[in-house]
C-alpha positions as a printed NumPy array, in Angstrom:
array([[  5.1  ,  71.077, -50.363],
       [  2.667,  68.545, -48.943],
       [  3.757,  65.706, -51.238],
       [  7.355,  66.029, -50.046],
       [  6.235,  65.965, -46.424],
       [  4.038,  62.917, -47.024],
       [  6.946,  61.102, -48.696],
       [  9.13 ,  61.829, -45.665],
       [  6.461,  60.593, -43.282],
       [  5.852,  57.353, -45.214],
       [  9.563,  56.561, -45.45 ],
       [ 10.054,  57.162, -41.728],
       [  6.997,  55.05 , -40.984],
       [  8.449,  52.135, -42.939],
       [ 11.429,  52.196, -40.592],
       [  9.689,  52.773, -37.257],
       [  6.171,  51.368, -37.887],
       [  4.703,  54.14 , -35.672],
       [  5.167,  57.923, -35.429],
       [  3.918,  60.371, -32.846],
       [  2.59 ,  63.798, -33.75 ],
       [  5.708,  65.402, -32.278],
       [  7.963,  63.126, -34.374],
       [  6.074,  64.147, -37.506],
       [  6.427,  67.838, -36.613],
       [ 10.178,  67.422, -36.072],
       [ 10.609,  65.305, -39.199],
       [  8.816,  67.704, -41.558],
       [  9.774,  70.914, -39.745],
       [  6.127,  71.984, -39.816],
       [  3.546,  73.364, -37.424],
       [  1.187,  71.233, -35.337],
       [ -1.765,  72.181, -37.574],
       [  0.148,  71.295, -40.754],
       [  1.214,  67.949, -39.306],
       [ -2.396,  67.196, -38.394],
       [ -3.538,  68.026, -41.933],
       [ -0.872,  65.666, -43.302],
       [ -2.109,  62.917, -40.99 ],
       [ -5.671,  63.483, -42.192],
       [ -4.541,  63.284, -45.844],
       [ -2.664,  60.022, -45.286],
       [ -5.554,  58.548, -43.3  ],
       [ -8.171,  59.528, -45.879],
       [ -6.181,  57.707, -48.56 ],
       [ -5.726,  54.595, -46.391],
       [ -1.942,  54.894, -46.346],
       [ -1.732,  54.92 , -42.53 ],
       [ -3.828,  54.032, -39.531],
       [ -4.47 ,  56.769, -37.011],
       [ -3.674,  55.929, -33.418],
       [ -3.8  ,  57.847, -30.156],
       [ -1.155,  60.552, -30.458],
       [  0.1  ,  59.6  , -33.918],
       [ -0.041,  57.127, -36.818],
       [  1.014,  53.562, -37.602],
       [  1.476,  51.348, -40.656],
       [ -1.738,  49.777, -41.998],
       [ -2.063,  46.019, -41.629],
       [ -2.722,  45.495, -45.314],
       [ -1.469,  46.995, -48.546],
       [ -3.175,  50.241, -49.49 ],
       [ -2.94 ,  51.732, -52.944],
       [ -1.127,  55.047, -53.157],
       [ -3.238,  58.09 , -53.821],
       [ -3.568,  59.078, -57.472],
       [ -1.715,  62.353, -57.175],
       [  1.353,  60.503, -55.912],
       [  1.158,  57.935, -58.718],
       [  1.052,  60.705, -61.292],
       [  3.965,  62.658, -59.884],
       [  7.152,  62.977, -61.898],
       [  9.21 ,  61.709, -58.976],
       [  7.251,  58.473, -58.865],
       [  7.63 ,  57.872, -62.6  ],
       [ 11.31 ,  58.766, -62.445],
       [ 11.853,  56.218, -59.681],
       [ 10.315,  53.476, -61.799],
       [ 12.413,  54.529, -64.764],
       [ 15.627,  54.436, -62.706],
       [ 14.841,  50.961, -61.383],
       [ 14.099,  49.708, -64.891],
       [ 17.296,  51.209, -66.294],
       [ 19.376,  49.469, -63.639],
       [ 17.566,  46.167, -64.24 ],
       [ 18.227,  46.426, -67.99 ],
       [ 21.961,  46.157, -67.312],
       [ 21.414,  42.563, -66.205],
       [ 18.948,  41.856, -69.016],
       [ 21.36 ,  43.008, -71.718],
       [ 23.903,  40.434, -70.535],
       [ 21.414,  37.583, -70.906],
       [ 20.14 ,  35.416, -73.735],
       [ 16.56 ,  34.841, -72.606],
       [ 14.523,  36.862, -70.099],
       [ 11.006,  37.09 , -68.721],
       [  9.296,  40.449, -68.093],
       [  6.352,  40.107, -65.738],
       [  3.338,  42.425, -65.829],
       [  4.344,  45.54 , -63.867],
       [  4.205,  49.299, -64.337],
       [  7.857,  49.398, -63.259],
       [  9.111,  46.548, -65.459],
       [  7.188,  48.238, -68.29 ],
       [  9.984,  50.834, -68.545],
       [ 12.667,  48.207, -69.227],
       [ 12.226,  47.759, -73.019],
       [ 13.485,  51.31 , -73.635],
       [ 16.861,  50.269, -72.178],
       [ 17.22 ,  46.856, -73.848],
       [ 19.962,  47.138, -76.49 ],
       [ 21.028,  43.51 , -77.037],
       [ 19.776,  42.435, -80.468],
       [ 20.366,  38.78 , -79.607],
       [ 18.172,  38.951, -76.515],
       [ 14.887,  37.023, -76.48 ],
       [ 12.22 ,  38.516, -74.198],
       [  8.988,  36.812, -73.134],
       [  6.095,  38.53 , -71.357],
       [  2.433,  38.173, -70.431],
       [  1.899,  41.951, -70.345],
       [  0.104,  43.724, -73.192],
       [  1.832,  47.03 , -72.441],
       [  5.307,  45.501, -72.147],
       [  4.764,  43.648, -75.435],
       [  3.869,  46.967, -77.045],
       [  6.985,  48.619, -75.599],
       [  9.175,  45.757, -76.823],
       [  7.871,  46.259, -80.358],
       [  8.254,  50.034, -80.267],
       [ 11.484,  50.564, -78.359],
       [ 13.639,  47.437, -78.331],
       [ 15.726,  45.668, -80.99 ],
       [ 15.455,  42.295, -79.226],
       [ 13.219,  39.437, -80.308],
       [ 10.01 ,  39.215, -78.289],
       [  7.085,  36.917, -77.625],
       [  3.845,  37.274, -75.683],
       [  2.518,  34.029, -74.275],
       [ -1.019,  32.906, -75.06 ],
       [ -4.142,  32.916, -72.917],
       [ -7.164,  34.993, -71.994],
       [ -6.897,  38.771, -72.154],
       [ -7.647,  40.591, -68.913],
       [ -8.581,  44.225, -69.561],
       [ -8.207,  45.296, -65.919],
       [ -4.783,  43.736, -65.349],
       [ -3.62 ,  44.508, -68.919],
       [ -2.15 ,  41.034, -69.301],
       [ -2.725,  37.452, -70.406],
       [ -4.241,  35.244, -67.7  ],
       [ -5.572,  31.747, -67.13 ],
       [ -4.016,  28.294, -66.995],
       [ -2.533,  28.519, -70.495],
       [  0.221,  31.065, -69.672],
       [  1.341,  28.951, -66.712],
       [  1.577,  25.89 , -68.955],
       [  3.401,  27.85 , -71.666],
       [  6.16 ,  28.783, -69.224],
       [  7.2  ,  25.104, -69.22 ],
       [  8.727,  25.713, -72.666],
       [ 11.285,  28.256, -71.41 ],
       [ 14.316,  28.535, -69.187],
       [ 15.09 ,  32.185, -68.455],
       [ 18.469,  33.61 , -67.487],
       [ 16.623,  36.332, -65.585],
       [ 12.997,  37.002, -64.721],
       [ 12.095,  40.57 , -63.77 ],
       [  9.072,  41.328, -61.642],
       [  7.772,  43.707, -59.001],
       [  5.318,  43.204, -56.141],
       [  2.661,  45.035, -54.167],
       [  4.504,  44.563, -50.901],
       [  7.449,  43.087, -49.032],
       [  8.246,  42.518, -45.377],
       [ 10.379,  40.166, -43.286],
       [  8.012,  37.286, -44.072],
       [  8.092,  37.479, -47.864],
       [  6.763,  38.98 , -51.1  ],
       [  3.076,  39.839, -51.497],
       [  0.669,  40.001, -54.448],
       [ -2.96 ,  40.983, -54.884],
       [ -4.591,  38.108, -56.772],
       [ -4.906,  34.396, -56.035],
       [ -3.859,  33.475, -59.572],
       [ -0.493,  35.11 , -58.799],
       [  0.304,  32.236, -56.43 ],
       [  0.862,  29.528, -59.056],
       [  2.061,  31.918, -61.747],
       [  4.875,  33.573, -59.791],
       [  5.934,  30.159, -58.465],
       [  6.166,  28.941, -62.066],
       [  8.253,  31.958, -63.068],
       [ 10.607,  31.172, -60.184],
       [ 10.912,  27.531, -61.288],
       [ 11.689,  28.411, -64.91 ],
       [ 14.253,  31.142, -64.109],
       [ 17.903,  30.864, -63.133],
       [ 17.782,  34.27 , -61.427],
       [ 14.796,  36.202, -60.118],
       [ 15.08 ,  40.006, -59.946],
       [ 12.621,  42.104, -57.928],
       [ 12.231,  45.797, -58.818],
       [ 11.163,  47.453, -55.593],
       [ 10.258,  51.095, -55.006],
       [ 10.191,  52.42 , -51.459],
       [  6.377,  52.559, -51.23 ],
       [  6.197,  48.734, -51.164],
       [  8.453,  48.234, -48.129],
       [  6.899,  46.746, -44.966],
       [  3.571,  46.402, -46.756],
       [  1.384,  43.294, -46.725],
       [ -1.3  ,  42.273, -49.194],
       [ -3.74 ,  39.44 , -49.788],
       [ -1.279,  36.683, -50.655],
       [  2.285,  35.97 , -49.611],
       [  3.516,  34.313, -52.798],
       [  7.335,  34.201, -52.6  ],
       [  9.806,  33.78 , -49.767],
       [ 12.771,  36.114, -49.421],
       [ 15.235,  33.324, -50.214],
       [ 13.578,  32.859, -53.618],
       [ 14.729,  36.325, -54.734],
       [ 18.268,  36.546, -56.153],
       [ 18.434,  40.329, -56.632],
       [ 16.45 ,  43.259, -55.287],
       [ 16.845,  46.552, -57.148],
       [ 15.503,  49.372, -54.99 ],
       [ 15.615,  53.151, -54.744],
       [ 16.04 ,  53.471, -50.981],
       [ 17.797,  51.705, -48.141],
       [ 15.598,  49.081, -46.555],
       [ 14.777,  48.826, -42.847],
       [ 17.66 ,  47.133, -41.03 ],
       [ 15.67 ,  44.079, -39.923],
       [ 14.438,  43.428, -43.456],
       [ 17.892,  43.944, -44.912],
       [ 19.378,  41.512, -42.403],
       [ 16.817,  38.876, -43.373],
       [ 17.613,  39.394, -47.047],
       [ 21.351,  39.101, -46.432],
       [ 20.706,  35.886, -44.519],
       [ 18.719,  34.668, -47.535],
       [ 21.72 ,  35.553, -49.757],
       [ 19.684,  38.051, -51.746],
       [ 21.914,  40.633, -53.412],
       [ 20.874,  44.243, -52.883],
       [ 21.29 ,  46.745, -55.729],
       [ 20.614,  50.365, -54.768],
       [ 19.67 ,  53.015, -57.317]])
């Protein structure tokens, strides 16, 4: 199926940064025409840049095509990451759950009745109420309909009142330079989460690896744990090990 071939191509591209047409044919065990159609599909959805004789990684983060976001495999990956992250959360007293479609799955796996969870996400707050026995609080501020969360200066100030055992967040990209986010208001907010948390846990699916975005917000040495569903490129993994980040593979 095309989706499976595209997944293979994207994962290989994260490792090598560039792929020739012949490498794609060998990787997917497909014909030259099929490989070319796959390249066109990836290019049309801004997931790769077409080069002479092959493809390369785009210079900036590109959103995955809708069909891939809706696939069961993609949802299952998020669920597996969240389930693994919940193991750490259930051992804590106080946690922060940042706005994220991956972190959003965590409340279903929180079983510690003595746990206190804080979030700025409307959807995570709803999941905490529906599916978790722990105590929960959503911090105050302006409601952002597009981001589905509370924004503004108030949430950043409210974080001063807490010290979290763990903060759980995701990102739109990671490479050897750091962790990337899409909005400028993420810069101060993620930095504040880092300051108020003893341990910072990044839930990372394979589509975010070797991807840049608008703002590099966190350095690799600011992340205590990375929970991911695929082995990272060797250079990135070496940098993380040097930063003393613990890798947890699902």
